[in-house]
Amino acid sequence: MAEWVNASVKQVTHWTDSLFSITLNAPITPFTAGQFAKLALEIDGERVQRAYSYVNAPSDENLEFYLVTVPEGKLSPRLHALQPGQPVIITKEAAGFFVLDEIPDCTTLWMLATGTAIGPYLSILQEGKGLARFEHIVLVHAARYAQDLSYLPLMQQLQQRYNGQLRIQTVVSREETAGSLTGRIPKLIESGELEAAVGLPMTAEHSHIMLCGNPQMVRDTQQLLKETRGMRKHLKRKPGHMTSEHYW
């Protein structure tokens, strides 16, 4: 059974009406970049909990999570309304295997995310450990509207920091915006637009694909890459080309 500890809200950043980040301080056990924790509140005598990926690097004591408010949700609207100094409960131990140690060697590591699922990639890239073995890293963040690309400034800072190793690409599905591709990730892979935009091929021989976000995007992308690129899911006992996170 999970061990819970008390956390204190340090900051809530409101990106849009529905997107926000919450920063906490809590005595957690050290985690690995890419992992997630569960946050909870006691509501009407019930502990309501949800899993959220860490956005911050493990070396950062400020624990950051990127959330979307689900209007009818039990937890997210209440987390959205929290003020600095108020309490939250968090699992002491992180969970999940969406970490670099699970990724096989390859030339190009693709990090594909929709919505708030950009979080684990930002944690991995901010920490910076274990990335030297990849010649290229491609970070793709897909959202509905340009205003939903909350962490684009941080992505651009990371691109500068990695000095040519990291390429970033934003995707917007419901409007056209300068610098972003328009559409859904699977279609942009199928048409070749994504590879053309970043200037790198997505091949079974040289690439590994990390997928995090909308379950339909994950399924559709996996199916497409299986059928058209000869890729398969990565398993410890049978190395492959695609790794996905499942915690919803």
mmCIF file of C-alpha atoms in Angstrom:
data_model
loop_
_atom_site.group_PDB
_atom_site.id
_atom_site.type_symbol
_atom_site.label_atom_id
_atom_site.label_comp_id
_atom_site.label_asym_id
_atom_site.label_seq_id
_atom_site.Cartn_x
_atom_site.Cartn_y
_atom_site.Cartn_z
ATOM 1 C CA MET A 1 0.000 0.000 0.000
ATOM 2 C CA ALA A 2 1.254 3.482 -0.874
ATOM 3 C CA GLU A 3 2.716 5.614 1.872
ATOM 4 C CA TRP A 4 1.366 9.155 1.864
ATOM 5 C CA VAL A 5 3.036 12.318 3.157
ATOM 6 C CA ASN A 6 1.792 15.866 3.643
ATOM 7 C CA ALA A 7 2.744 18.480 1.058
ATOM 8 C CA SER A 8 2.412 22.245 1.112
ATOM 9 C CA VAL A 9 1.398 24.250 -1.946
ATOM 10 C CA LYS A 10 4.146 26.674 -2.920
ATOM 11 C CA GLN A 11 2.638 28.053 -6.114
ATOM 12 C CA VAL A 12 -0.206 27.549 -8.580
ATOM 13 C CA THR A 13 0.430 28.842 -12.110
ATOM 14 C CA HIS A 14 -2.702 29.413 -14.206
ATOM 15 C CA TRP A 15 -1.743 28.982 -17.860
ATOM 16 C CA THR A 16 -5.265 29.080 -19.330
ATOM 17 C CA ASP A 17 -8.776 28.673 -17.937
ATOM 18 C CA SER A 18 -8.235 24.924 -17.719
ATOM 19 C CA LEU A 19 -4.461 24.344 -17.703
ATOM 20 C CA PHE A 20 -2.401 24.938 -14.582
ATOM 21 C CA SER A 21 0.771 23.867 -12.825
ATOM 22 C CA ILE A 22 1.004 23.201 -9.121
ATOM 23 C CA THR A 23 4.298 23.394 -7.245
ATOM 24 C CA LEU A 24 4.635 21.611 -3.913
ATOM 25 C CA ASN A 25 7.172 21.027 -1.181
ATOM 26 C CA ALA A 26 7.084 17.610 0.489
ATOM 27 C CA PRO A 27 9.430 15.072 2.148
ATOM 28 C CA ILE A 28 9.311 12.522 -0.665
ATOM 29 C CA THR A 29 11.757 9.746 -1.484
ATOM 30 C CA PRO A 30 14.054 10.642 -4.411
ATOM 31 C CA PHE A 31 12.498 9.745 -7.757
ATOM 32 C CA THR A 32 13.766 9.085 -11.284
ATOM 33 C CA ALA A 33 13.021 11.566 -14.072
ATOM 34 C CA GLY A 34 9.976 10.352 -16.015
ATOM 35 C CA GLN A 35 8.158 8.887 -13.015
ATOM 36 C CA PHE A 36 4.840 9.974 -11.521
ATOM 37 C CA ALA A 37 3.288 10.449 -8.105
ATOM 38 C CA LYS A 38 -0.291 10.473 -6.855
ATOM 39 C CA LEU A 39 -1.814 13.607 -5.410
ATOM 40 C CA ALA A 40 -4.857 13.459 -3.168
ATOM 41 C CA LEU A 41 -7.277 15.504 -1.098
ATOM 42 C CA GLU A 42 -9.700 14.360 1.551
ATOM 43 C CA ILE A 43 -13.134 15.177 0.110
ATOM 44 C CA ASP A 44 -16.315 14.355 2.062
ATOM 45 C CA GLY A 45 -14.484 11.741 4.077
ATOM 46 C CA GLU A 46 -12.959 10.096 1.001
ATOM 47 C CA ARG A 47 -9.356 10.280 -0.187
ATOM 48 C CA VAL A 48 -9.644 11.234 -3.856
ATOM 49 C CA GLN A 49 -6.392 10.560 -5.727
ATOM 50 C CA ARG A 50 -4.994 10.846 -9.250
ATOM 51 C CA ALA A 51 -1.611 10.136 -10.850
ATOM 52 C CA TYR A 52 0.462 12.988 -12.280
ATOM 53 C CA SER A 53 3.967 13.005 -13.735
ATOM 54 C CA TYR A 54 6.703 15.110 -12.212
ATOM 55 C CA VAL A 55 7.688 18.056 -14.418
ATOM 56 C CA ASN A 56 10.669 19.112 -12.307
ATOM 57 C CA ALA A 57 14.068 17.467 -12.341
ATOM 58 C CA PRO A 58 14.638 15.057 -9.435
ATOM 59 C CA SER A 59 17.406 17.375 -8.205
ATOM 60 C CA ASP A 60 14.873 20.223 -7.765
ATOM 61 C CA GLU A 61 13.194 20.353 -4.350
ATOM 62 C CA ASN A 62 10.187 22.159 -5.840
ATOM 63 C CA LEU A 63 7.827 19.413 -6.995
ATOM 64 C CA GLU A 64 5.936 20.530 -10.094
ATOM 65 C CA PHE A 65 2.942 18.945 -11.806
ATOM 66 C CA TYR A 66 1.086 20.024 -14.971
ATOM 67 C CA LEU A 67 -2.674 19.474 -14.880
ATOM 68 C CA VAL A 68 -5.843 20.075 -16.814
ATOM 69 C CA THR A 69 -9.052 20.866 -14.988
ATOM 70 C CA VAL A 70 -11.795 18.370 -15.707
ATOM 71 C CA PRO A 71 -14.971 20.411 -15.046
ATOM 72 C CA GLU A 72 -16.941 17.505 -13.576
ATOM 73 C CA GLY A 73 -13.841 15.970 -11.982
ATOM 74 C CA LYS A 74 -13.681 15.202 -8.293
ATOM 75 C CA LEU A 75 -10.080 16.316 -7.791
ATOM 76 C CA SER A 76 -8.664 18.613 -10.491
ATOM 77 C CA PRO A 77 -11.022 21.596 -9.910
ATOM 78 C CA ARG A 78 -10.113 21.536 -6.211
ATOM 79 C CA LEU A 79 -6.400 21.342 -6.953
ATOM 80 C CA HIS A 80 -6.859 24.242 -9.383
ATOM 81 C CA ALA A 81 -8.410 26.344 -6.599
ATOM 82 C CA LEU A 82 -5.633 25.764 -4.052
ATOM 83 C CA GLN A 83 -3.657 28.687 -2.666
ATOM 84 C CA PRO A 84 -0.024 28.833 -1.469
ATOM 85 C CA GLY A 85 0.356 27.320 1.976
ATOM 86 C CA GLN A 86 -2.602 24.983 1.694
ATOM 87 C CA PRO A 87 -2.084 21.225 2.193
ATOM 88 C CA VAL A 88 -2.155 18.354 -0.296
ATOM 89 C CA ILE A 89 -1.284 14.691 0.204
ATOM 90 C CA ILE A 90 1.302 13.030 -2.051
ATOM 91 C CA THR A 91 2.689 9.515 -2.353
ATOM 92 C CA LYS A 92 6.140 9.349 -0.803
ATOM 93 C CA GLU A 93 7.430 6.926 -3.440
ATOM 94 C CA ALA A 94 7.219 7.685 -7.163
ATOM 95 C CA ALA A 95 6.131 5.006 -9.632
ATOM 96 C CA GLY A 96 6.429 4.177 -13.302
ATOM 97 C CA PHE A 97 8.947 2.832 -15.809
ATOM 98 C CA PHE A 98 8.826 5.689 -18.328
ATOM 99 C CA VAL A 99 12.483 6.407 -17.609
ATOM 100 C CA LEU A 100 15.695 6.516 -19.640
ATOM 101 C CA ASP A 101 17.085 3.359 -18.057
ATOM 102 C CA GLU A 102 14.298 1.452 -19.825
ATOM 103 C CA ILE A 103 15.129 2.926 -23.250
ATOM 104 C CA PRO A 104 17.533 0.997 -25.506
ATOM 105 C CA ASP A 105 20.395 2.698 -27.320
ATOM 106 C CA CYS A 106 19.471 4.410 -30.575
ATOM 107 C CA THR A 107 20.567 7.262 -32.787
ATOM 108 C CA THR A 108 17.403 9.364 -32.434
ATOM 109 C CA LEU A 109 15.138 9.395 -29.379
ATOM 110 C CA TRP A 110 11.664 10.731 -30.181
ATOM 111 C CA MET A 111 9.631 12.122 -27.265
ATOM 112 C CA LEU A 112 6.009 12.497 -28.397
ATOM 113 C CA ALA A 113 3.445 14.090 -26.070
ATOM 114 C CA THR A 114 -0.070 15.468 -26.124
ATOM 115 C CA GLY A 115 -1.403 17.957 -23.596
ATOM 116 C CA THR A 116 -0.181 17.704 -20.025
ATOM 117 C CA ALA A 117 1.817 14.562 -20.867
ATOM 118 C CA ILE A 118 4.771 16.793 -21.806
ATOM 119 C CA GLY A 119 5.645 16.613 -18.089
ATOM 120 C CA PRO A 120 7.862 13.515 -17.897
ATOM 121 C CA TYR A 121 9.947 14.645 -20.880
ATOM 122 C CA LEU A 122 10.581 18.019 -19.261
ATOM 123 C CA SER A 123 11.714 16.236 -16.103
ATOM 124 C CA ILE A 124 14.098 14.027 -18.097
ATOM 125 C CA LEU A 125 15.499 16.930 -20.119
ATOM 126 C CA GLN A 126 15.854 19.259 -17.147
ATOM 127 C CA GLU A 127 17.727 16.569 -15.226
ATOM 128 C CA GLY A 128 19.933 15.882 -18.233
ATOM 129 C CA LYS A 129 21.431 12.597 -17.057
ATOM 130 C CA GLY A 130 21.779 9.630 -19.424
ATOM 131 C CA LEU A 131 21.089 11.562 -22.624
ATOM 132 C CA ALA A 132 24.605 11.668 -24.058
ATOM 133 C CA ARG A 133 24.141 8.235 -25.665
ATOM 134 C CA PHE A 134 21.601 9.663 -28.130
ATOM 135 C CA GLU A 135 22.908 11.595 -31.113
ATOM 136 C CA HIS A 136 19.562 13.334 -31.592
ATOM 137 C CA ILE A 137 16.570 13.966 -29.327
ATOM 138 C CA VAL A 138 13.268 15.210 -30.735
ATOM 139 C CA LEU A 139 10.666 16.669 -28.356
ATOM 140 C CA VAL A 140 7.188 17.009 -29.861
ATOM 141 C CA HIS A 141 4.337 18.663 -27.951
ATOM 142 C CA ALA A 142 0.850 18.535 -29.437
ATOM 143 C CA ALA A 143 -2.059 20.599 -28.142
ATOM 144 C CA ARG A 144 -5.412 21.854 -29.403
ATOM 145 C CA TYR A 145 -4.512 25.553 -29.482
ATOM 146 C CA ALA A 146 -1.283 27.557 -29.443
ATOM 147 C CA GLN A 147 -2.174 29.014 -26.032
ATOM 148 C CA ASP A 148 -2.110 25.460 -24.647
ATOM 149 C CA LEU A 149 1.649 25.131 -25.299
ATOM 150 C CA SER A 150 2.355 26.280 -21.751
ATOM 151 C CA TYR A 151 5.947 25.082 -21.563
ATOM 152 C CA LEU A 152 7.133 26.254 -24.982
ATOM 153 C CA PRO A 153 9.505 28.856 -23.420
ATOM 154 C CA LEU A 154 11.094 26.110 -21.299
ATOM 155 C CA MET A 155 11.323 23.826 -24.346
ATOM 156 C CA GLN A 156 13.150 26.601 -26.195
ATOM 157 C CA GLN A 157 15.531 27.113 -23.263
ATOM 158 C CA LEU A 158 16.282 23.389 -23.234
ATOM 159 C CA GLN A 159 16.915 23.433 -26.974
ATOM 160 C CA GLN A 160 19.561 26.119 -26.426
ATOM 161 C CA ARG A 161 21.076 24.191 -23.529
ATOM 162 C CA TYR A 162 21.475 21.008 -25.565
ATOM 163 C CA ASN A 163 23.301 22.883 -28.308
ATOM 164 C CA GLY A 164 22.050 21.054 -31.400
ATOM 165 C CA GLN A 165 21.318 17.666 -29.832
ATOM 166 C CA LEU A 166 17.681 18.555 -29.053
ATOM 167 C CA ARG A 167 15.117 19.559 -31.657
ATOM 168 C CA ILE A 168 11.664 20.739 -30.634
ATOM 169 C CA GLN A 169 8.440 20.753 -32.624
ATOM 170 C CA THR A 170 4.989 21.919 -31.579
ATOM 171 C CA VAL A 171 1.774 20.636 -33.108
ATOM 172 C CA VAL A 172 -1.608 22.358 -32.918
ATOM 173 C CA SER A 173 -4.736 20.500 -33.979
ATOM 174 C CA ARG A 174 -7.471 23.143 -34.081
ATOM 175 C CA GLU A 175 -5.848 26.227 -35.562
ATOM 176 C CA GLU A 176 -2.893 27.231 -37.675
ATOM 177 C CA THR A 177 -0.070 28.997 -35.890
ATOM 178 C CA ALA A 178 3.413 30.046 -36.994
ATOM 179 C CA GLY A 179 6.122 27.551 -36.103
ATOM 180 C CA SER A 180 3.695 24.722 -35.346
ATOM 181 C CA LEU A 181 2.501 21.868 -37.502
ATOM 182 C CA THR A 182 -1.267 21.531 -37.842
ATOM 183 C CA GLY A 183 -3.085 18.243 -37.238
ATOM 184 C CA ARG A 184 -2.671 15.075 -35.189
ATOM 185 C CA ILE A 185 0.626 13.300 -34.516
ATOM 186 C CA PRO A 186 -0.271 10.008 -36.289
ATOM 187 C CA LYS A 187 -1.343 11.826 -39.458
ATOM 188 C CA LEU A 188 1.790 13.988 -39.420
ATOM 189 C CA ILE A 189 3.935 10.853 -39.186
ATOM 190 C CA GLU A 190 1.940 9.113 -41.915
ATOM 191 C CA SER A 191 2.308 12.066 -44.296
ATOM 192 C CA GLY A 192 5.993 12.557 -43.523
ATOM 193 C CA GLU A 193 5.393 16.133 -42.349
ATOM 194 C CA LEU A 194 6.791 15.590 -38.854
ATOM 195 C CA GLU A 195 10.061 14.120 -40.101
ATOM 196 C CA ALA A 196 10.377 16.842 -42.724
ATOM 197 C CA ALA A 197 9.825 19.555 -40.113
ATOM 198 C CA VAL A 198 12.543 18.297 -37.756
ATOM 199 C CA GLY A 199 14.862 17.041 -40.488
ATOM 200 C CA LEU A 200 15.300 13.509 -39.158
ATOM 201 C CA PRO A 201 13.922 10.128 -40.259
ATOM 202 C CA MET A 202 11.835 7.913 -37.981
ATOM 203 C CA THR A 203 13.122 4.417 -38.721
ATOM 204 C CA ALA A 204 13.183 1.123 -36.853
ATOM 205 C CA GLU A 205 16.917 0.895 -37.434
ATOM 206 C CA HIS A 206 17.880 4.193 -35.830
ATOM 207 C CA SER A 207 14.943 5.446 -33.738
ATOM 208 C CA HIS A 208 13.157 4.814 -30.470
ATOM 209 C CA ILE A 209 9.736 6.374 -29.908
ATOM 210 C CA MET A 210 8.484 7.412 -26.465
ATOM 211 C CA LEU A 211 4.724 8.051 -26.367
ATOM 212 C CA CYS A 212 2.808 9.784 -23.593
ATOM 213 C CA GLY A 213 -0.605 11.399 -23.591
ATOM 214 C CA ASN A 214 -3.993 10.849 -25.119
ATOM 215 C CA PRO A 215 -4.575 7.060 -25.190
ATOM 216 C CA GLN A 216 -6.033 7.260 -28.695
ATOM 217 C CA MET A 217 -2.920 9.062 -29.961
ATOM 218 C CA VAL A 218 -0.735 6.421 -28.346
ATOM 219 C CA ARG A 219 -2.706 3.538 -29.857
ATOM 220 C CA ASP A 220 -2.977 5.103 -33.310
ATOM 221 C CA THR A 221 0.718 5.993 -33.427
ATOM 222 C CA GLN A 222 1.780 2.532 -32.293
ATOM 223 C CA GLN A 223 -0.442 0.875 -34.895
ATOM 224 C CA LEU A 224 0.828 3.159 -37.655
ATOM 225 C CA LEU A 225 4.486 2.616 -36.795
ATOM 226 C CA LYS A 226 3.925 -1.127 -36.551
ATOM 227 C CA GLU A 227 2.262 -1.299 -39.956
ATOM 228 C CA THR A 228 4.380 1.191 -41.890
ATOM 229 C CA ARG A 229 7.780 1.239 -40.152
ATOM 230 C CA GLY A 230 8.109 -2.307 -38.856
ATOM 231 C CA MET A 231 8.316 -1.136 -35.252
ATOM 232 C CA ARG A 232 7.137 -3.047 -32.192
ATOM 233 C CA LYS A 233 6.543 -2.296 -28.528
ATOM 234 C CA HIS A 234 9.636 -2.394 -26.369
ATOM 235 C CA LEU A 235 9.762 -5.101 -23.708
ATOM 236 C CA LYS A 236 12.653 -5.993 -21.429
ATOM 237 C CA ARG A 237 12.566 -9.573 -22.612
ATOM 238 C CA LYS A 238 12.138 -8.507 -26.244
ATOM 239 C CA PRO A 239 13.682 -5.134 -27.151
ATOM 240 C CA GLY A 240 11.607 -2.989 -29.489
ATOM 241 C CA HIS A 241 11.177 0.530 -30.792
ATOM 242 C CA MET A 242 8.229 2.049 -28.878
ATOM 243 C CA THR A 243 7.755 2.793 -25.183
ATOM 244 C CA SER A 244 4.538 4.231 -23.786
ATOM 245 C CA GLU A 245 3.306 5.441 -20.417
ATOM 246 C CA HIS A 246 0.049 4.096 -19.007
ATOM 247 C CA TYR A 247 -1.145 5.568 -15.731
ATOM 248 C CA TRP A 248 -4.576 7.031 -16.404
#
